[in-house]
Coordinates of C-alpha atoms and ligand atoms in Angstrom, one line a residue:
M1 CA 18.5 -5.6 -50.2
N2 CA 21.2 -2.9 -51.5
R3 CA 20.4 0.5 -52.0
L4 CA 20.0 0.1 -56.1
A5 CA 17.5 -2.7 -55.3
V6 CA 15.4 -0.6 -52.8
A7 CA 15.2 1.9 -55.6
A8 CA 14.3 0.0 -58.3
L9 CA 11.5 -1.3 -56.3
L10 CA 10.2 1.9 -55.2
A11 CA 10.6 3.0 -58.6
A12 CA 8.3 0.4 -59.8
T13 CA 5.6 0.9 -57.2
T14 CA 5.3 4.2 -55.8
L15 CA 6.7 6.3 -58.3
A16 CA 4.9 4.8 -61.4
S17 CA 2.0 6.9 -61.6
S18 CA 4.2 10.0 -61.8
A19 CA 6.0 8.4 -64.8
N20 CA 4.1 10.9 -67.3
A21 CA 4.6 13.7 -65.5
A22 CA 8.5 12.8 -65.2
D23 CA 8.3 12.5 -69.2
K24 CA 7.2 16.0 -69.8
P25 CA 7.8 17.9 -67.0
L26 CA 7.6 21.1 -68.6
E27 CA 4.2 20.4 -69.8
A28 CA 1.5 22.9 -68.1
R29 CA -1.4 20.5 -66.3
G30 CA -3.0 23.2 -64.7
T31 CA -2.5 21.7 -60.9
W32 CA -1.1 22.6 -57.7
S33 CA 1.1 20.2 -57.2
V34 CA 1.7 20.8 -53.5
T35 CA 0.9 17.8 -51.1
T36 CA -2.6 17.4 -49.9
R37 CA -2.0 14.5 -47.7
G38 CA -1.9 16.0 -44.0
S39 CA -3.0 18.9 -42.3
A40 CA -0.9 22.2 -42.0
P41 CA -2.7 25.1 -43.8
L42 CA -0.1 27.6 -41.4
P43 CA 2.9 26.9 -40.0
P44 CA 2.4 24.2 -36.9
M45 CA 3.0 25.4 -33.6
G46 CA 3.6 23.4 -30.5
W47 CA 6.1 21.9 -28.0
N48 CA 8.9 19.3 -28.6
S49 CA 10.9 17.5 -25.8
W50 CA 14.4 17.3 -27.6
N51 CA 15.7 20.5 -27.0
A52 CA 15.0 20.5 -23.5
F53 CA 15.0 16.7 -22.2
G54 CA 17.0 15.1 -25.2
T55 CA 16.3 11.0 -24.6
D56 CA 15.8 11.6 -21.2
I57 CA 12.1 12.1 -21.0
D58 CA 9.2 10.9 -19.3
E59 CA 5.2 11.6 -19.0
E60 CA 5.9 14.0 -16.0
K61 CA 7.9 16.3 -17.7
V62 CA 5.7 16.5 -21.4
I63 CA 2.4 16.8 -19.2
A64 CA 3.9 19.5 -17.0
S65 CA 4.9 21.3 -20.3
A66 CA 1.7 20.7 -21.9
Q67 CA -0.3 21.8 -18.8
L68 CA 1.7 25.2 -18.8
I69 CA 1.1 25.5 -22.3
V70 CA -2.7 25.5 -21.7
D71 CA -2.5 27.5 -18.5
S72 CA -0.1 30.2 -19.4
G73 CA -2.3 30.8 -22.5
L74 CA 0.1 30.2 -25.3
A75 CA -2.6 27.4 -26.3
A76 CA -5.1 29.9 -26.8
K77 CA -2.3 31.5 -29.0
G78 CA -1.5 28.7 -31.3
Y79 CA 0.9 26.4 -29.6
R80 CA -1.1 23.1 -29.8
Y81 CA 1.1 20.4 -30.7
V82 CA 2.7 18.4 -27.8
N83 CA 5.5 16.2 -29.2
I84 CA 7.3 13.7 -27.9
D85 CA 10.9 13.2 -29.5
D86 CA 13.5 10.4 -29.2
G87 CA 13.9 8.1 -26.3
W88 CA 10.1 6.8 -25.7
W89 CA 10.5 3.1 -26.8
A90 CA 11.5 0.0 -25.0
K91 CA 11.8 -2.5 -27.8
R92 CA 10.2 -4.0 -30.5
R93 CA 8.8 -7.2 -29.5
Q94 CA 10.0 -9.9 -32.0
A95 CA 6.8 -12.2 -31.8
D96 CA 4.7 -9.4 -33.5
G97 CA 6.5 -6.9 -34.3
R98 CA 4.9 -4.4 -32.0
V99 CA 6.7 -1.6 -30.7
L100 CA 6.7 -1.3 -26.8
I101 CA 6.7 1.7 -24.8
R102 CA 9.0 2.7 -21.8
T103 CA 6.6 2.3 -19.3
D104 CA 8.9 3.2 -16.1
N105 CA 8.9 6.8 -17.6
F106 CA 5.4 6.8 -19.2
P107 CA 3.3 4.9 -16.4
S108 CA -0.1 5.5 -18.0
A109 CA 1.0 3.2 -21.1
R110 CA 1.2 0.2 -18.6
T111 CA -1.5 -2.3 -19.8
A112 CA -2.7 -5.9 -18.1
D113 CA -1.6 -7.6 -21.4
G114 CA 1.9 -6.3 -21.8
N115 CA 1.1 -4.6 -24.8
T116 CA 1.7 -0.7 -23.7
S117 CA -0.3 1.9 -24.9
F118 CA -0.1 5.8 -25.5
R119 CA -3.6 5.9 -25.8
P120 CA -4.1 7.3 -22.2
F121 CA -1.4 9.8 -22.7
T122 CA -3.0 11.1 -26.3
D123 CA -6.3 10.9 -24.6
R124 CA -4.9 13.2 -22.0
L125 CA -3.6 15.6 -24.4
H126 CA -7.0 15.8 -26.6
A127 CA -8.8 16.4 -23.3
M128 CA -6.5 19.4 -22.7
G129 CA -7.1 20.7 -25.8
L130 CA -4.0 19.7 -27.3
K131 CA -2.5 17.6 -30.2
A132 CA -0.2 14.7 -29.8
G133 CA 2.9 14.1 -31.9
I134 CA 5.3 11.0 -31.9
Y135 CA 8.7 10.4 -33.2
S136 CA 10.0 7.7 -35.2
E137 CA 13.0 6.7 -37.7
I138 CA 12.9 5.9 -41.3
G139 CA 15.4 3.5 -40.9
R140 CA 16.2 0.6 -38.2
N141 CA 17.7 2.9 -35.4
S142 CA 17.3 6.4 -34.1
C143 CA 19.7 9.4 -34.0
G144 CA 19.6 8.8 -30.3
Q145 CA 20.9 5.4 -30.6
I146 CA 23.4 5.8 -33.2
Y147 CA 24.8 8.9 -31.8
G148 CA 23.9 9.1 -28.6
D149 CA 25.4 7.4 -25.4
P150 CA 24.2 3.6 -25.5
T151 CA 24.1 3.5 -21.8
G152 CA 22.3 6.7 -21.5
P153 CA 18.5 7.0 -20.9
G154 CA 16.0 6.8 -23.5
Q155 CA 17.7 4.0 -25.4
P156 CA 15.9 0.8 -26.5
A157 CA 17.1 -2.3 -24.6
G158 CA 17.7 -6.1 -25.4
T159 CA 18.9 -8.0 -28.7
M160 CA 19.8 -6.5 -31.7
A161 CA 16.7 -7.1 -33.3
E162 CA 14.7 -6.0 -30.5
R163 CA 16.6 -2.6 -30.6
E164 CA 15.5 -2.1 -34.1
I165 CA 12.8 0.3 -33.1
G166 CA 12.5 2.6 -36.5
L167 CA 10.3 2.0 -39.5
Y168 CA 12.1 0.6 -41.5
G169 CA 10.6 -2.7 -42.8
H170 CA 7.5 -2.1 -40.5
I171 CA 5.9 1.3 -41.9
D172 CA 2.2 -0.1 -42.2
Q173 CA 2.5 -1.6 -38.8
D174 CA 4.0 1.2 -37.1
I175 CA 2.2 3.7 -38.4
A176 CA -1.1 1.7 -37.8
L177 CA 0.0 1.0 -34.0
Y178 CA 0.6 5.5 -33.6
F179 CA -2.2 6.7 -35.9
G180 CA -5.0 3.8 -35.4
E181 CA -4.6 2.6 -32.6
W182 CA -2.9 5.4 -30.0
N183 CA -4.5 8.2 -31.9
F184 CA -1.4 10.7 -32.6
D185 CA -2.0 13.7 -34.7
Y186 CA 1.7 14.1 -35.9
I187 CA 5.1 12.3 -36.3
K188 CA 8.4 13.4 -37.0
V189 CA 10.5 10.8 -39.3
D190 CA 14.2 11.2 -38.8
G191 CA 16.8 9.5 -41.2
C192 CA 19.7 8.5 -39.4
G193 CA 19.4 4.9 -39.8
I194 CA 19.4 5.3 -43.6
R195 CA 22.7 7.5 -43.0
A196 CA 24.9 6.3 -40.8
L197 CA 25.0 2.3 -40.6
A198 CA 27.4 1.5 -43.0
A199 CA 29.5 -1.9 -42.8
D200 CA 32.4 0.0 -41.7
S201 CA 30.9 2.5 -39.2
P202 CA 31.7 2.0 -35.6
Q203 CA 28.1 1.1 -34.4
V204 CA 28.3 -1.6 -36.9
K205 CA 31.6 -2.6 -36.5
S206 CA 31.5 -3.2 -32.7
G207 CA 28.8 -5.3 -33.3
R208 CA 26.0 -2.8 -31.6
L209 CA 24.0 -2.1 -34.4
R210 CA 22.9 -3.9 -37.9
A211 CA 24.5 -2.3 -41.2
L212 CA 21.9 -0.7 -43.6
D213 CA 23.5 0.1 -46.7
P214 CA 23.1 3.9 -46.3
L215 CA 20.6 5.3 -49.0
I216 CA 21.9 9.0 -47.9
D217 CA 25.6 10.3 -48.2
Y218 CA 25.2 13.6 -46.2
D219 CA 28.2 15.2 -47.1
T220 CA 28.0 14.2 -50.9
I221 CA 24.7 14.8 -52.7
P222 CA 25.5 12.6 -55.5
R223 CA 26.2 9.5 -53.9
T224 CA 22.4 9.8 -52.4
N225 CA 19.7 7.1 -53.4
I226 CA 17.3 10.5 -53.5
P227 CA 14.4 8.2 -55.3
A228 CA 14.8 5.6 -52.8
V229 CA 14.6 8.2 -49.7
K230 CA 11.6 9.7 -51.4
G231 CA 10.3 6.4 -51.9
L232 CA 10.3 5.4 -48.1
F233 CA 8.9 8.7 -46.9
D234 CA 6.0 8.5 -49.7
Q235 CA 5.1 5.0 -48.2
V236 CA 4.8 6.8 -44.6
G237 CA 2.4 9.6 -46.3
Q238 CA 0.0 6.8 -48.0
A239 CA 0.1 4.9 -44.4
L240 CA -1.1 8.3 -42.7
S241 CA -3.7 8.6 -45.4
R242 CA -4.9 5.2 -44.5
N243 CA -4.7 5.5 -40.9
K244 CA -6.5 8.5 -40.7
P245 CA -8.9 9.0 -43.4
G246 CA -10.1 12.3 -41.8
N247 CA -6.3 13.8 -43.3
D248 CA -5.8 15.3 -39.9
F249 CA -2.3 14.5 -39.5
V250 CA 1.0 16.5 -39.9
L251 CA 4.1 14.5 -41.6
S252 CA 7.2 16.2 -40.2
I253 CA 10.1 15.2 -42.5
C254 CA 13.6 15.0 -40.6
L255 CA 16.2 15.0 -43.3
W256 CA 18.4 18.0 -42.1
G257 CA 18.5 19.4 -46.0
S258 CA 20.2 16.0 -47.6
A259 CA 19.1 14.1 -50.1
D260 CA 17.9 17.3 -51.9
V261 CA 15.1 17.1 -49.7
R262 CA 14.3 20.8 -50.5
S263 CA 13.1 19.9 -54.2
W264 CA 10.7 17.2 -53.4
A265 CA 9.6 17.7 -49.8
R266 CA 6.7 19.9 -51.0
T267 CA 5.2 16.8 -52.7
L268 CA 5.2 14.5 -49.7
G269 CA 5.5 16.1 -46.2
N270 CA 4.1 19.0 -44.1
L271 CA 7.3 20.2 -43.0
S272 CA 10.7 19.3 -43.7
R273 CA 13.9 20.5 -42.1
T274 CA 16.2 22.0 -43.7
S275 CA 19.5 21.8 -41.8
E276 CA 21.3 19.9 -39.0
D277 CA 20.0 20.7 -35.5
I278 CA 20.1 23.7 -34.0
S279 CA 22.1 24.6 -30.7
P280 CA 21.7 27.3 -28.3
N281 CA 24.0 29.1 -29.6
W282 CA 24.4 32.5 -31.9
E283 CA 26.3 30.9 -34.9
R284 CA 24.2 27.8 -35.2
M285 CA 21.0 30.1 -35.5
L286 CA 22.4 31.8 -38.2
H287 CA 23.3 28.5 -39.9
N288 CA 19.9 27.1 -39.5
L289 CA 18.5 30.5 -40.5
D290 CA 20.3 30.6 -43.6
S291 CA 19.3 27.0 -44.4
A292 CA 15.4 28.2 -44.9
S293 CA 16.0 32.1 -45.7
R294 CA 16.8 31.9 -49.2
R295 CA 14.1 29.1 -50.2
E296 CA 11.0 31.4 -49.8
L297 CA 9.3 30.0 -52.8
Y298 CA 9.8 26.0 -51.4
A299 CA 7.5 27.0 -48.5
K300 CA 3.7 26.7 -48.8
P301 CA 0.8 25.9 -47.3
N302 CA 0.7 22.4 -46.6
S303 CA 4.3 22.0 -46.7
W304 CA 6.9 24.5 -44.8
N305 CA 10.6 25.0 -44.5
D306 CA 11.6 23.8 -41.4
P307 CA 14.5 25.4 -39.9
D308 CA 14.5 23.3 -36.5
M309 CA 12.7 24.0 -33.4
L310 CA 12.9 27.2 -31.0
F311 CA 15.9 27.0 -28.7
I312 CA 14.5 30.5 -26.9
G313 CA 15.0 30.0 -22.9
S314 CA 18.7 28.1 -23.5
G315 CA 22.5 29.2 -23.9
E316 CA 22.6 32.3 -25.7
F317 CA 18.7 32.6 -26.0
D318 CA 18.1 32.8 -22.5
D319 CA 17.0 35.4 -19.9
A320 CA 20.3 37.3 -20.1
H321 CA 20.2 37.1 -24.2
L322 CA 16.4 38.9 -24.3
T323 CA 17.8 40.5 -27.8
E324 CA 18.9 37.4 -29.0
A325 CA 15.6 35.6 -27.9
R326 CA 13.5 38.2 -29.8
S327 CA 15.5 38.0 -33.0
H328 CA 15.0 33.9 -33.1
M329 CA 11.6 34.3 -32.3
S330 CA 11.3 37.4 -35.0
L331 CA 13.3 35.7 -37.8
W332 CA 11.3 32.2 -37.3
A333 CA 7.9 34.0 -37.3
M334 CA 8.8 35.8 -40.4
L335 CA 10.1 32.5 -42.3
N336 CA 6.9 31.1 -41.6
A337 CA 9.0 28.3 -39.9
P338 CA 7.1 25.7 -37.6
L339 CA 7.1 27.5 -33.8
I340 CA 7.9 24.4 -31.7
I341 CA 9.0 25.5 -28.7
G342 CA 12.1 23.3 -27.2
F343 CA 12.1 24.5 -23.4
D344 CA 11.5 22.9 -20.3
L345 CA 8.7 25.4 -19.5
R346 CA 8.4 24.9 -16.0
K347 CA 11.8 27.2 -15.9
A348 CA 10.5 29.6 -18.0
S349 CA 10.5 33.4 -16.8
P350 CA 7.6 36.0 -17.5
A351 CA 10.4 37.4 -19.9
M352 CA 10.6 34.2 -22.3
M353 CA 7.0 33.4 -21.7
G354 CA 6.6 36.9 -23.4
V355 CA 9.0 36.5 -26.3
L356 CA 7.3 32.9 -26.9
G357 CA 3.8 34.5 -26.3
N358 CA 3.8 37.5 -28.3
A359 CA 0.8 37.5 -30.2
Q360 CA 1.5 40.3 -32.9
V361 CA 4.8 38.4 -33.5
I362 CA 2.7 34.8 -33.9
A363 CA 0.1 36.6 -35.8
L364 CA 3.1 37.3 -38.5
N365 CA 3.6 33.5 -38.3
Q366 CA 0.0 32.4 -38.6
D367 CA -0.6 35.1 -41.2
A368 CA -3.6 33.7 -43.7
A369 CA -1.7 34.8 -46.8
A370 CA 1.1 32.4 -45.5
H371 CA 4.0 34.2 -47.7
Q372 CA 7.5 33.2 -46.3
A373 CA 9.2 36.4 -46.2
V374 CA 11.3 37.4 -48.7
L375 CA 14.8 39.3 -48.6
A376 CA 14.5 42.6 -49.3
Y377 CA 18.4 43.2 -48.6
D378 CA 20.8 40.4 -48.3
G379 CA 24.4 40.4 -46.6
D380 CA 26.7 39.0 -44.4
S381 CA 26.0 41.6 -41.8
V382 CA 22.5 43.0 -42.0
Q383 CA 19.4 41.4 -43.7
I384 CA 16.2 42.9 -44.3
F385 CA 13.4 40.6 -44.7
T386 CA 9.5 41.4 -45.8
K387 CA 6.2 39.6 -45.8
T388 CA 3.1 40.6 -47.4
L389 CA 0.0 40.3 -45.1
A390 CA -3.4 38.9 -45.7
D391 CA -4.6 42.4 -44.5
G392 CA -2.6 43.9 -47.6
T393 CA 0.0 45.6 -45.1
K394 CA 3.8 44.6 -44.7
A395 CA 5.8 43.2 -42.1
V396 CA 9.8 43.8 -42.1
A397 CA 12.3 42.6 -39.9
L398 CA 15.9 44.6 -40.1
F399 CA 18.5 41.9 -38.4
N400 CA 22.0 42.9 -37.2
R401 CA 23.9 38.9 -37.3
T402 CA 26.7 40.9 -36.4
G403 CA 28.7 41.2 -32.7
S404 CA 28.6 44.9 -33.0
P405 CA 25.8 47.8 -33.3
I406 CA 25.0 49.0 -36.7
D407 CA 23.4 52.0 -38.6
V408 CA 21.4 51.3 -41.8
K409 CA 18.6 52.8 -43.9
L410 CA 15.2 51.2 -44.7
I411 CA 14.0 52.5 -47.7
A412 CA 10.7 52.6 -49.3
S413 CA 11.5 50.0 -52.3
H414 CA 12.6 47.7 -49.5
L415 CA 9.0 47.2 -49.0
K416 CA 7.7 48.0 -52.6
Y417 CA 5.8 50.9 -51.1
R418 CA 6.1 54.5 -52.7
A419 CA 9.1 56.4 -51.7
D420 CA 7.1 59.7 -52.2
Q421 CA 4.4 59.0 -50.2
P422 CA 4.6 58.5 -46.1
I423 CA 5.3 55.4 -44.5
T424 CA 4.2 53.8 -40.9
L425 CA 5.9 51.6 -38.9
T426 CA 4.7 49.9 -35.6
D427 CA 7.0 47.9 -33.8
L428 CA 6.0 44.7 -32.7
W429 CA 8.0 44.2 -29.6
D430 CA 7.5 47.7 -28.3
G431 CA 4.5 48.8 -29.9
D432 CA 6.2 52.3 -30.5
T433 CA 4.7 53.8 -34.1
K434 CA 7.0 56.2 -36.3
S435 CA 6.2 57.3 -40.1
F436 CA 8.7 57.9 -42.7
T437 CA 9.1 59.0 -46.3
N438 CA 11.8 57.5 -48.8
E439 CA 14.2 56.6 -46.2
M440 CA 14.8 55.6 -42.4
P441 CA 18.1 55.7 -40.9
V442 CA 17.5 52.4 -38.6
H443 CA 20.2 51.9 -35.8
L444 CA 20.4 48.3 -34.8
E445 CA 22.2 46.7 -31.6
R446 CA 24.4 44.0 -31.8
H447 CA 22.1 40.8 -32.6
Q448 CA 18.8 42.8 -32.9
T449 CA 16.2 42.4 -35.0
L450 CA 13.6 45.3 -35.6
L451 CA 10.5 44.0 -36.7
F452 CA 7.6 46.1 -37.6
K453 CA 3.9 45.9 -39.2
A454 CA 4.4 48.6 -42.1
S455 CA 1.8 50.4 -44.2
G456 CA 2.2 52.7 -46.9
T457 CA 1.4 53.1 -50.8
R458 CA 2.0 50.3 -53.3
E459 CA 4.3 51.0 -56.0
H460 CA 2.4 48.2 -57.8
A461 CA -1.1 49.5 -56.7
Q462 CA -3.1 47.2 -60.0
G463 CA -2.1 44.2 -58.3
L464 CA 0.9 42.0 -56.8
Y465 CA 4.2 41.1 -58.0
L466 CA 4.9 37.5 -57.8
S467 CA 7.7 37.8 -55.5
E468 CA 5.1 39.7 -53.2
Q469 CA 3.4 36.3 -52.8
P470 CA 5.7 33.3 -52.6
G471 CA 3.2 31.3 -51.0
N472 CA 1.4 31.3 -54.4
V473 CA 4.3 30.4 -56.7
N474 CA 5.5 26.8 -56.6
P475 CA 8.4 25.6 -58.9
A476 CA 7.0 22.9 -59.5
V477 CA 10.4 22.4 -61.7
D478 CA 13.2 24.4 -61.0
G479 CA 15.4 23.2 -63.8
I480 CA 17.9 21.7 -61.3
V481 CA 19.3 18.5 -62.9
H482 CA 22.2 17.6 -60.5
P483 CA 21.6 19.1 -56.9
M484 CA 24.4 21.4 -56.1
A485 CA 25.2 22.6 -52.1
D486 CA 24.5 25.9 -51.2
P487 CA 27.3 28.0 -50.6
M488 CA 25.5 30.7 -49.1
V489 CA 24.6 28.9 -45.8
Y490 CA 26.5 30.3 -43.1
R491 CA 29.3 28.0 -41.8
G492 CA 29.8 28.5 -37.8
L493 CA 31.5 26.3 -35.5
L494 CA 29.7 23.1 -35.3
P495 CA 29.0 22.6 -31.6
W496 CA 29.6 18.9 -31.6
R497 CA 32.7 18.8 -33.6
S498 CA 34.4 22.2 -32.9
T499 CA 37.7 22.4 -35.3
K500 CA 38.1 18.7 -35.5
A501 CA 38.0 18.5 -39.3
D502 CA 39.4 20.8 -42.4
G503 CA 36.2 23.4 -42.2
E504 CA 32.5 23.5 -42.7
H505 CA 31.6 22.9 -46.3
P506 CA 28.3 23.6 -48.1
V507 CA 26.2 20.5 -47.7
Y508 CA 22.4 21.5 -48.4
G509 CA 21.1 21.0 -51.7
G510 CA 19.6 24.0 -53.0
W511 CA 21.6 26.1 -54.9
G512 CA 20.2 27.4 -58.2
G513 CA 16.7 27.0 -56.7
A514 CA 14.1 29.7 -57.8
R515 CA 14.0 32.9 -56.2
A516 CA 11.9 35.5 -55.4
D517 CA 13.7 39.4 -56.4
A518 CA 17.2 37.9 -56.8
T519 CA 18.7 35.1 -59.8
P520 CA 19.0 31.5 -58.6
F521 CA 22.5 32.2 -57.8
A522 CA 21.5 35.3 -55.4
Q523 CA 22.3 38.2 -58.0
T524 CA 20.1 41.2 -59.0
P525 CA 17.5 39.8 -62.0
K526 CA 19.4 41.6 -65.0
I527 CA 18.3 41.8 -68.4
A528 CA 19.6 43.5 -71.7
G529 CA 21.6 46.0 -69.0
K530 CA 18.5 46.6 -66.8
T531 CA 18.2 45.7 -63.6
Y532 CA 14.7 44.6 -62.3
H533 CA 14.0 44.4 -58.5
N534 CA 10.8 42.6 -58.8
A535 CA 11.4 39.6 -60.4
I536 CA 10.8 35.6 -59.9
G537 CA 14.4 34.4 -61.2
T538 CA 14.9 30.7 -61.9
L539 CA 16.6 28.4 -64.7
A540 CA 15.7 27.6 -68.0
N541 CA 13.7 24.3 -68.3
S542 CA 11.4 25.5 -65.3
R543 CA 7.9 25.4 -64.7
L544 CA 6.2 27.4 -62.1
E545 CA 2.7 27.1 -60.6
V546 CA 1.1 30.2 -59.6
R547 CA -2.4 30.4 -57.7
N548 CA -4.5 32.5 -59.2
T549 CA -6.4 34.4 -56.1
G550 CA -8.8 36.2 -58.3
F551 CA -6.6 38.5 -60.8
S552 CA -7.8 39.1 -64.2
T553 CA -4.6 39.6 -66.1
F554 CA -0.9 38.4 -65.6
T555 CA 2.0 40.9 -66.8
T556 CA 5.7 40.1 -67.1
L557 CA 8.9 41.3 -69.2
A558 CA 10.4 37.5 -69.5
G559 CA 14.2 36.7 -70.8
I560 CA 17.7 35.2 -69.9
D561 CA 19.6 36.8 -67.2
D562 CA 22.8 38.7 -68.1
S563 CA 24.6 36.5 -65.8
V564 CA 24.4 33.5 -68.5
A565 CA 27.6 33.1 -69.9
D566 CA 26.9 30.6 -72.5
P567 CA 26.4 32.3 -76.0
T568 CA 24.7 29.4 -77.4
A569 CA 21.8 29.3 -74.8
R570 CA 18.6 29.7 -76.1
V571 CA 15.0 29.7 -74.1
R572 CA 11.5 30.0 -75.2
F573 CA 8.8 31.6 -72.7
S574 CA 5.4 30.2 -72.3
V575 CA 2.2 31.5 -70.2
H576 CA -0.6 28.8 -69.6
A577 CA -3.5 29.4 -67.7
D578 CA -5.2 26.1 -66.1
G579 CA -3.3 24.2 -68.5
K580 CA -4.2 26.2 -71.7
L581 CA -1.3 28.1 -73.5
L582 CA -2.0 31.8 -73.5
K583 CA 1.3 32.8 -74.9
Q584 CA 4.5 31.6 -76.0
T585 CA 7.8 33.7 -77.3
G586 CA 10.2 32.8 -80.0
W587 CA 13.5 31.4 -78.9
M588 CA 15.4 34.1 -77.2
K589 CA 19.2 34.6 -76.7
P590 CA 21.2 36.1 -74.1
G591 CA 21.6 39.6 -74.3
D592 CA 18.1 39.8 -75.8
A593 CA 15.8 42.8 -74.8
P594 CA 12.9 41.0 -72.4
A595 CA 9.4 40.1 -74.0
A596 CA 6.7 42.1 -72.7
I597 CA 3.9 39.4 -72.0
A598 CA 0.3 40.7 -70.9
V599 CA -2.6 38.0 -71.0
P600 CA -5.9 37.8 -69.5
V601 CA -6.0 35.0 -66.6
K602 CA -9.6 35.7 -64.8
G603 CA -11.4 32.8 -63.3
A604 CA -8.2 30.6 -64.1
K605 CA -6.8 28.9 -60.9
I606 CA -3.5 28.1 -61.9
V607 CA -1.3 30.1 -64.2
E608 CA 2.0 28.2 -65.3
L609 CA 5.1 30.0 -66.2
V610 CA 7.5 27.8 -68.5
A611 CA 11.2 28.4 -69.4
E612 CA 11.9 25.9 -71.7
G613 CA 15.7 25.6 -73.0
N614 CA 16.9 24.3 -76.1
R615 CA 19.0 21.8 -74.4
P616 CA 17.7 19.5 -71.9
E617 CA 20.2 20.1 -69.0
M618 CA 20.8 23.9 -68.5
Q619 CA 21.9 24.6 -65.2
N620 CA 23.6 27.7 -65.5
V621 CA 21.3 29.3 -67.7
A622 CA 19.2 31.9 -65.3
V623 CA 16.3 33.5 -66.6
D624 CA 14.3 36.1 -65.0
W625 CA 10.2 36.7 -65.0
A626 CA 10.8 40.1 -64.4
E627 CA 8.3 42.7 -63.1
A628 CA 6.1 39.6 -63.1
A629 CA 2.9 40.2 -61.7
L630 CA -0.9 39.5 -61.2
D631 CA -3.1 42.6 -61.9
R632 CA -6.9 43.5 -60.7
Ligands
LIG1 C1 18.4 14.2 -34.7 C2 17.2 15.2 -35.0 C3 16.9 16.0 -33.7 C4 16.5 14.9 -32.9 C5 17.0 13.8 -32.6 C6 16.7 12.8 -32.0 O1 19.3 14.8 -34.5 O2 17.6 16.0 -36.2 O3 16.0 16.8 -34.1 O4 15.2 14.7 -33.2 O5 17.6 13.5 -33.8 O6 17.8 11.6 -31.6

């Protein structure tokens, strides 16, 4: 079936129920549209075999790391998923389509009838108090089969059909096997098979793998069949729900930021990769960090941005690079990234175990308020991230991206604390405490992240700005009609390509997405000549869902951002509570003073903020919900 036929079929089935929603995307509906399938109320924590072993995996290696997770106390600190990645499969048996396990490597999977089963393996992990994760592929062939050495370890064997171990055409059967029969708790689903197997690809031309007309064009978003990709992942989610009616599962979407997954992952999956693979080097860590760091409004309880697994312990994050290892850990914690260890823990030094096991840093990642950190200062050299915590305090990370020491200043307004009152900081790596008023000089060594818990007197004492609670603000419709690649992601040398190309290009869809304390195009929000440091910036024709966690009033200054060049653009703003209209402005034009809105929202669960444009496509028209806050 070609990709358009697949899209038509999926559109007719899986997406039919959302037809009304698609017709009137700006209509307030009083619901929170983040998926309720699966269970990841906080970022998942655990271990995965890939960064440590590639496809060269076996039971001994996995169980050894699992045992160390328990014995070292990491499990008690929250690391509980033990996930096998690519390389576990022997083949797909043609008689009945059952996927068989490489029993030479996983001896406990041997069965008398030859069916093979991971049940003893998952039983063992469960008996250790852990959860078990498996890996599959949405196409017919895995990334390891496509990009790896065909003669290397972990490659499925047999005929071309036997080597088609991916979910494509077998979603229900495979998910029933992995979850119903084998009792896994977590699945990472990769997508190389729907990306790389065009008829003219080397893998197909050599006769090694079967062609599958690519649904994803990795480099060219408009040539990707986004509804078809989404439809396939939706089918996986439905199968998971059928096989795990208790909803205790995790679906990890591994599309590396392609297929505009940023815009839809929250409706289908529990974590979603925002970039290509991490490598154990500094430049690559920056790239992966950037792919998630400006998507603070797109991470939510039950659906997290995934900048890929930790590489702590290896390469430029090993014992000789403690500063870098701590930075990697600090940043992933602040971003609410899944904390998935990618190291052979048998080789981990006490120092590395200390980095992975820093309880206070883990606590930031697992904080109950579940807000991804927001960039309070953004630049190519230094970034300052802040995060509002459930206990009312804040965390702040000052990050030196460069290879030289830098002196910077932390100012009270980075924390949205009052400049005339003392602010106390506790260093989460060395325990030091200090106080300052107004501003504090900070010296950062090369690649260093200073990570503090902070307490002070809030600027906005009567409530919380929306930009302080990104986990409660969901851009259900962000106004993007034609996804564009995000140019803000650091484009370091790709380790597996070096300079054998014309350069690294922006690739991940997301430019123009809604932002906290920035416009969708990374400027300071500004209306009628006045800048605002507290705002949600989004595009015209957007609808934001805001979870009201017990506040009584919503206030904002709404207007068209001064960056808008089109004098004919008109936008009207409305605020709704549980689907009911509370306030609508008139049509506003660029340069107009903002409309002051203050509405009661007591008892309402969902406040919706709609910015309706005068044309259906207004992708360059930025609007600001300035000073937007929920107050007591
Ligand atoms: C892709 C994924 C990696 C890993 C490999 C396995 O590259 O992005 O995380 O799962 O496939 O082949």
